[in-house]
Amino acid sequence: MAAVANMPVSDLLKSFKLKTKQQELLIRVSILCLVYILAFITRLFSVLRYESMIHEFDPYFNYRTTLYLTQNGFYDFWNWFDYESWYPLGRIVGGTLYPGLMVTAALIYRILHFLRFAVHIREVCVLTAPFFASNTTLVAYFFGKEIWDTGAGLVAAILIAVCPGYISRSVAGSYDNEGVAIFALLFTFYLFVKAVNTGSLAWSLASAFGYFYMVSAWGGYVFIINLIPLYVLVLLITGRYSMRLYVAYNCMYVLGMLLAMQIRFVGFQHVQSGEHMAAMGVFFLMQVFYFLDWVKHMLSDTKLFQAFLRITVTCAVTVGTIALGLGMLSGYISPWTGRFYSLLDPTYAKDHIPIIASVSEHQPTAWSSFMFDFHILLFLFPAGLYFCFKRLSDATIFIVMYGLTSMYFAGVMVRLILVATPAVCLISAIAVSATVKNLTVLLRSKNKGVQTGSTKGSGSSKASSKALLDQSQPFQKNGAIALLFGAFYLLSKYATHCTWVTSEAYSSPSIVLAARGAHGSRVIFDDYREAYFWLRQNTPPDAKVMSWWDYGYQITAMGNRTVIVDNNTWNNTHIATVGRAMSSYEDEAIEIMRSLDVDYVLVVFGGVTGYSSDDINKFLWMVRIGGGVFPVIKEPDYLVNGEYRVDKGAAPKMLNCLMYKLCYYRFGEMLTEYGKPPGYDRARGVEIGNKDIKLEHLEEAFTTSNWIVRIYKVKPPNNRW
Amino acid sequence: MGRASSKEDAGTLFHSLRSAYAATPLNLKIIDLYVGFSIFTALIQVVYMAIVGSFPFNSFLSGVLSCVGTAVLAVCLRIQVNKENKEFKDLPPERAFADFVLCNLVLHLVIMNFLG
């Protein structure tokens, strides 16, 4: 009876029996589907723990512009002049942003509404980055397939799905340009490598469109427009050039440049800025190079060709240097901007542009950050480089160059670990895939080795090598199995580490703070939103709020009030004016505030909760930036023996400046910790020096429940009598 | 003495180039003529810009880049259609021409948007 019942089951199984090729395809597709889903859900920690909201500072501006786009349409968005920020200057939003992210989110929103899914635009914004991260894994698969083989492609997809370097800027809620830009970057590179491999105009056109999407999404497109000409140059120098390279680069450069100039923020930079001149230089060099190649092909006599070569090369070099020299001297070709120049000379920003130096993401990277963000990929990267050099082709040269240049830049600036992540994942994938393949081949070849060793004699070297294979055979097989287990153990540890990092470090919304209470329960500080909604509901609609530039975007987006400076930081003098106001005595500051029509002042204070990114800790940067434009503000005035203190021994200017007064007003009566005197600042760990603060021109309007955000109203001037 | 030999060199260079070029097939010569025409148009535009100034700059750029773009795309077509290039021997010339037409279409659409 059991035998009869088993028969239909085995027949069923036999009907599923697929050929090897189909089995392989099934495995590949299912792996890719699972990786796609994994990349999406690993980024959802903060949505599950808190709620679906936008994180950080910059995404609030992107969210506000996307909201404006969906409500008013593309034409109004493209020509928008925002009078609610940078009072009294205003900001030309349409011409000073990268529209790619907003247009993408608005498009997804339109499609979903067309399919009758009534989602709010905020949900679409929150989930845009994870969606594009999943798409990046697919592109990584195809890219890996192009460079090496399908195995490397699959491993690359898996590695990039969970790599913390990428997750840090693409969690759900991090609605920032990088979320879309890394997808565009990898996509452009993949299309270009495909174009170089096939030499087809269609693929070059596709890579030009990919480049256009990248230019519309992020300012880091400068990396592409410099890496690709560098790659072409390397190929020309090493003699690996071919006709396919000419077709791919020229089509991509001309069409890409034209498409990029359609974005108003980029404008004419492709022909006027020093950062884009490398591409143009390589373009002309290619024309000369291939023209000479063609002439050489046509002429049969080499001596004549040498003469011709000499004439042409001297002509081309002189014309090129004259044009470049004229351009740079007359100032027509602008030199490298500070943001990118500080990548080549890391000390430049600290001395000359304090705003760039003050951003925490622009600091040089520590070793621990590399280990934190890459884990085992850090030692798989050199291994992958070795494999790439063993099998050099156009595609592997490209990925090696991308990896090395991006690793250099990642070492200079923490934020650029993000750009290095796809290269590191791809190269490590090559190492993993090649190693695993070699090991499994060793495992499988044992039977064949034994047979041929026994049948052939020990005459030919081939047989003797096989005999050697036989002698060390048992250890080789065991060694291969042990190494395979080691590799799988390492990879599983990588997966655990990545998930832990995502959960602990990169899923905090920054606008909602969390801490552990005395009994281990989770305490949520929602002070920021409390303050912004107070502003929204309790101040007149045309009120102007002065705060440090970090909070500008959030105030305009959530508080819906005009701000003086915000995160765009395009006007250094305006920011320095605010910095000067914050670091002056109250009498001088009120003059500045009256000149700017300020109604409310907002400061962030972490003394009660121990929150360490508050305005007192950022204060020295306000002094530096203010002092950079107004020499009346001198940094040593606020320091004691070079030390920054807020307790009794602090400098008198520090104890009486506006920022100090606003942060510590009424704090002298506050008991913050058991056993410590009143006025104990938990973030600095000291008792404050000036407890008896009186404000003459401002009055306290609102302090949030945990004292994190404090809002003050500027009093109108006294009546004259 | 040196001057005379270099003059002779230039002469023989010119003649051998001319004879080698005469051997190229007719379709490639037509493409070369088209490329020359595009470059010539670009040069005329640059000279005109030098005379009347470069405002509006986007119109000047779009004019020059359309000429440069068509020249470059025509050279790419020539490379792909040339029977002597071993890399492209299994690319049918119809496909090459279709790619050329598509790229030109995109180029001119972008130029029309950029003209202002």
PDB file of N, CA and C in Angstrom, chain A residues 363-394:
ATOM      1  N   GLN A 363      34.829  65.163   7.676  1.00  0.00           N
ATOM      2  CA  GLN A 363      36.093  64.910   8.360  1.00  0.00           C
ATOM      3  C   GLN A 363      36.772  63.686   7.764  1.00  0.00           C
ATOM      4  N   PRO A 364      38.105  63.593   7.917  1.00  0.00           N
ATOM      5  CA  PRO A 364      38.795  62.394   7.412  1.00  0.00           C
ATOM      6  C   PRO A 364      38.320  61.148   8.145  1.00  0.00           C
ATOM      7  N   THR A 365      38.435  60.025   7.476  1.00  0.00           N
ATOM      8  CA  THR A 365      37.876  58.778   8.009  1.00  0.00           C
ATOM      9  C   THR A 365      38.852  58.093   8.946  1.00  0.00           C
ATOM     10  N   ALA A 366      38.340  57.560  10.035  1.00  0.00           N
ATOM     11  CA  ALA A 366      39.176  56.772  10.938  1.00  0.00           C
ATOM     12  C   ALA A 366      39.119  55.310  10.513  1.00  0.00           C
ATOM     13  N   TRP A 367      40.123  54.539  10.922  1.00  0.00           N
ATOM     14  CA  TRP A 367      40.155  53.118  10.578  1.00  0.00           C
ATOM     15  C   TRP A 367      38.924  52.391  11.077  1.00  0.00           C
ATOM     16  N   SER A 368      38.463  52.814  12.236  1.00  0.00           N
ATOM     17  CA  SER A 368      37.311  52.117  12.811  1.00  0.00           C
ATOM     18  C   SER A 368      36.082  52.294  11.939  1.00  0.00           C
ATOM     19  N   SER A 369      35.979  53.471  11.275  1.00  0.00           N
ATOM     20  CA  SER A 369      34.839  53.656  10.373  1.00  0.00           C
ATOM     21  C   SER A 369      34.898  52.688   9.209  1.00  0.00           C
ATOM     22  N   PHE A 370      36.111  52.478   8.696  1.00  0.00           N
ATOM     23  CA  PHE A 370      36.241  51.530   7.593  1.00  0.00           C
ATOM     24  C   PHE A 370      35.810  50.142   8.021  1.00  0.00           C
ATOM     25  N   MET A 371      36.286  49.720   9.195  1.00  0.00           N
ATOM     26  CA  MET A 371      35.943  48.376   9.660  1.00  0.00           C
ATOM     27  C   MET A 371      34.453  48.291   9.929  1.00  0.00           C
ATOM     28  N   PHE A 372      33.904  49.348  10.512  1.00  0.00           N
ATOM     29  CA  PHE A 372      32.492  49.371  10.847  1.00  0.00           C
ATOM     30  C   PHE A 372      31.636  49.245   9.597  1.00  0.00           C
ATOM     31  N   ASP A 373      32.039  49.945   8.545  1.00  0.00           N
ATOM     32  CA  ASP A 373      31.204  49.999   7.358  1.00  0.00           C
ATOM     33  C   ASP A 373      31.465  48.880   6.368  1.00  0.00           C
ATOM     34  N   PHE A 374      32.631  48.262   6.424  1.00  0.00           N
ATOM     35  CA  PHE A 374      32.947  47.266   5.410  1.00  0.00           C
ATOM     36  C   PHE A 374      33.142  45.863   5.959  1.00  0.00           C
ATOM     37  N   HIS A 375      33.580  45.730   7.182  1.00  0.00           N
ATOM     38  CA  HIS A 375      33.813  44.419   7.813  1.00  0.00           C
ATOM     39  C   HIS A 375      34.734  43.571   6.951  1.00  0.00           C
ATOM     40  N   ILE A 376      34.327  42.346   6.569  1.00  0.00           N
ATOM     41  CA  ILE A 376      35.272  41.474   5.882  1.00  0.00           C
ATOM     42  C   ILE A 376      35.641  41.979   4.489  1.00  0.00           C
ATOM     43  N   LEU A 377      34.814  42.872   3.919  1.00  0.00           N
ATOM     44  CA  LEU A 377      35.132  43.376   2.588  1.00  0.00           C
ATOM     45  C   LEU A 377      36.472  44.081   2.580  1.00  0.00           C
ATOM     46  N   LEU A 378      36.921  44.526   3.750  1.00  0.00           N
ATOM     47  CA  LEU A 378      38.163  45.279   3.834  1.00  0.00           C
ATOM     48  C   LEU A 378      39.353  44.423   3.427  1.00  0.00           C
ATOM     49  N   PHE A 379      39.375  43.134   3.802  1.00  0.00           N
ATOM     50  CA  PHE A 379      40.500  42.327   3.343  1.00  0.00           C
ATOM     51  C   PHE A 379      40.168  41.545   2.079  1.00  0.00           C
ATOM     52  N   LEU A 380      38.878  41.447   1.733  1.00  0.00           N
ATOM     53  CA  LEU A 380      38.544  40.818   0.463  1.00  0.00           C
ATOM     54  C   LEU A 380      38.845  41.748  -0.707  1.00  0.00           C
ATOM     55  N   PHE A 381      38.909  43.078  -0.418  1.00  0.00           N
ATOM     56  CA  PHE A 381      39.160  44.050  -1.486  1.00  0.00           C
ATOM     57  C   PHE A 381      40.531  43.833  -2.128  1.00  0.00           C
ATOM     58  N   PRO A 382      41.649  43.743  -1.361  1.00  0.00           N
ATOM     59  CA  PRO A 382      42.923  43.464  -2.030  1.00  0.00           C
ATOM     60  C   PRO A 382      42.945  42.113  -2.725  1.00  0.00           C
ATOM     61  N   ALA A 383      42.261  41.124  -2.126  1.00  0.00           N
ATOM     62  CA  ALA A 383      42.219  39.806  -2.772  1.00  0.00           C
ATOM     63  C   ALA A 383      41.537  39.899  -4.134  1.00  0.00           C
ATOM     64  N   GLY A 384      40.447  40.693  -4.172  1.00  0.00           N
ATOM     65  CA  GLY A 384      39.749  40.877  -5.435  1.00  0.00           C
ATOM     66  C   GLY A 384      40.591  41.615  -6.448  1.00  0.00           C
ATOM     67  N   LEU A 385      41.388  42.586  -5.965  1.00  0.00           N
ATOM     68  CA  LEU A 385      42.277  43.304  -6.874  1.00  0.00           C
ATOM     69  C   LEU A 385      43.259  42.334  -7.519  1.00  0.00           C
ATOM     70  N   TYR A 386      43.763  41.393  -6.710  1.00  0.00           N
ATOM     71  CA  TYR A 386      44.693  40.399  -7.252  1.00  0.00           C
ATOM     72  C   TYR A 386      44.035  39.613  -8.379  1.00  0.00           C
ATOM     73  N   PHE A 387      42.784  39.154  -8.148  1.00  0.00           N
ATOM     74  CA  PHE A 387      42.100  38.390  -9.189  1.00  0.00           C
ATOM     75  C   PHE A 387      41.875  39.232 -10.432  1.00  0.00           C
ATOM     76  N   CYS A 388      41.534  40.511 -10.229  1.00  0.00           N
ATOM     77  CA  CYS A 388      41.311  41.374 -11.390  1.00  0.00           C
ATOM     78  C   CYS A 388      42.579  41.514 -12.210  1.00  0.00           C
ATOM     79  N   PHE A 389      43.727  41.653 -11.523  1.00  0.00           N
ATOM     80  CA  PHE A 389      44.962  41.809 -12.269  1.00  0.00           C
ATOM     81  C   PHE A 389      45.352  40.529 -12.984  1.00  0.00           C
ATOM     82  N   LYS A 390      44.936  39.383 -12.407  1.00  0.00           N
ATOM     83  CA  LYS A 390      45.249  38.128 -13.086  1.00  0.00           C
ATOM     84  C   LYS A 390      44.521  38.013 -14.411  1.00  0.00           C
ATOM     85  N   ARG A 391      43.310  38.570 -14.494  1.00  0.00           N
ATOM     86  CA  ARG A 391      42.534  38.426 -15.718  1.00  0.00           C
ATOM     87  C   ARG A 391      42.141  39.815 -16.190  1.00  0.00           C
ATOM     88  N   LEU A 392      43.138  40.557 -16.732  1.00  0.00           N
ATOM     89  CA  LEU A 392      42.876  41.928 -17.122  1.00  0.00           C
ATOM     90  C   LEU A 392      42.043  41.996 -18.391  1.00  0.00           C
ATOM     91  N   SER A 393      40.988  42.797 -18.334  1.00  0.00           N
ATOM     92  CA  SER A 393      40.235  43.089 -19.545  1.00  0.00           C
ATOM     93  C   SER A 393      39.766  44.526 -19.389  1.00  0.00           C
ATOM     94  N   ASP A 394      39.094  45.051 -20.382  1.00  0.00           N
ATOM     95  CA  ASP A 394      38.630  46.439 -20.287  1.00  0.00           C
ATOM     96  C   ASP A 394      37.774  46.630 -19.040  1.00  0.00           C
TER      97      ASP A 394
END
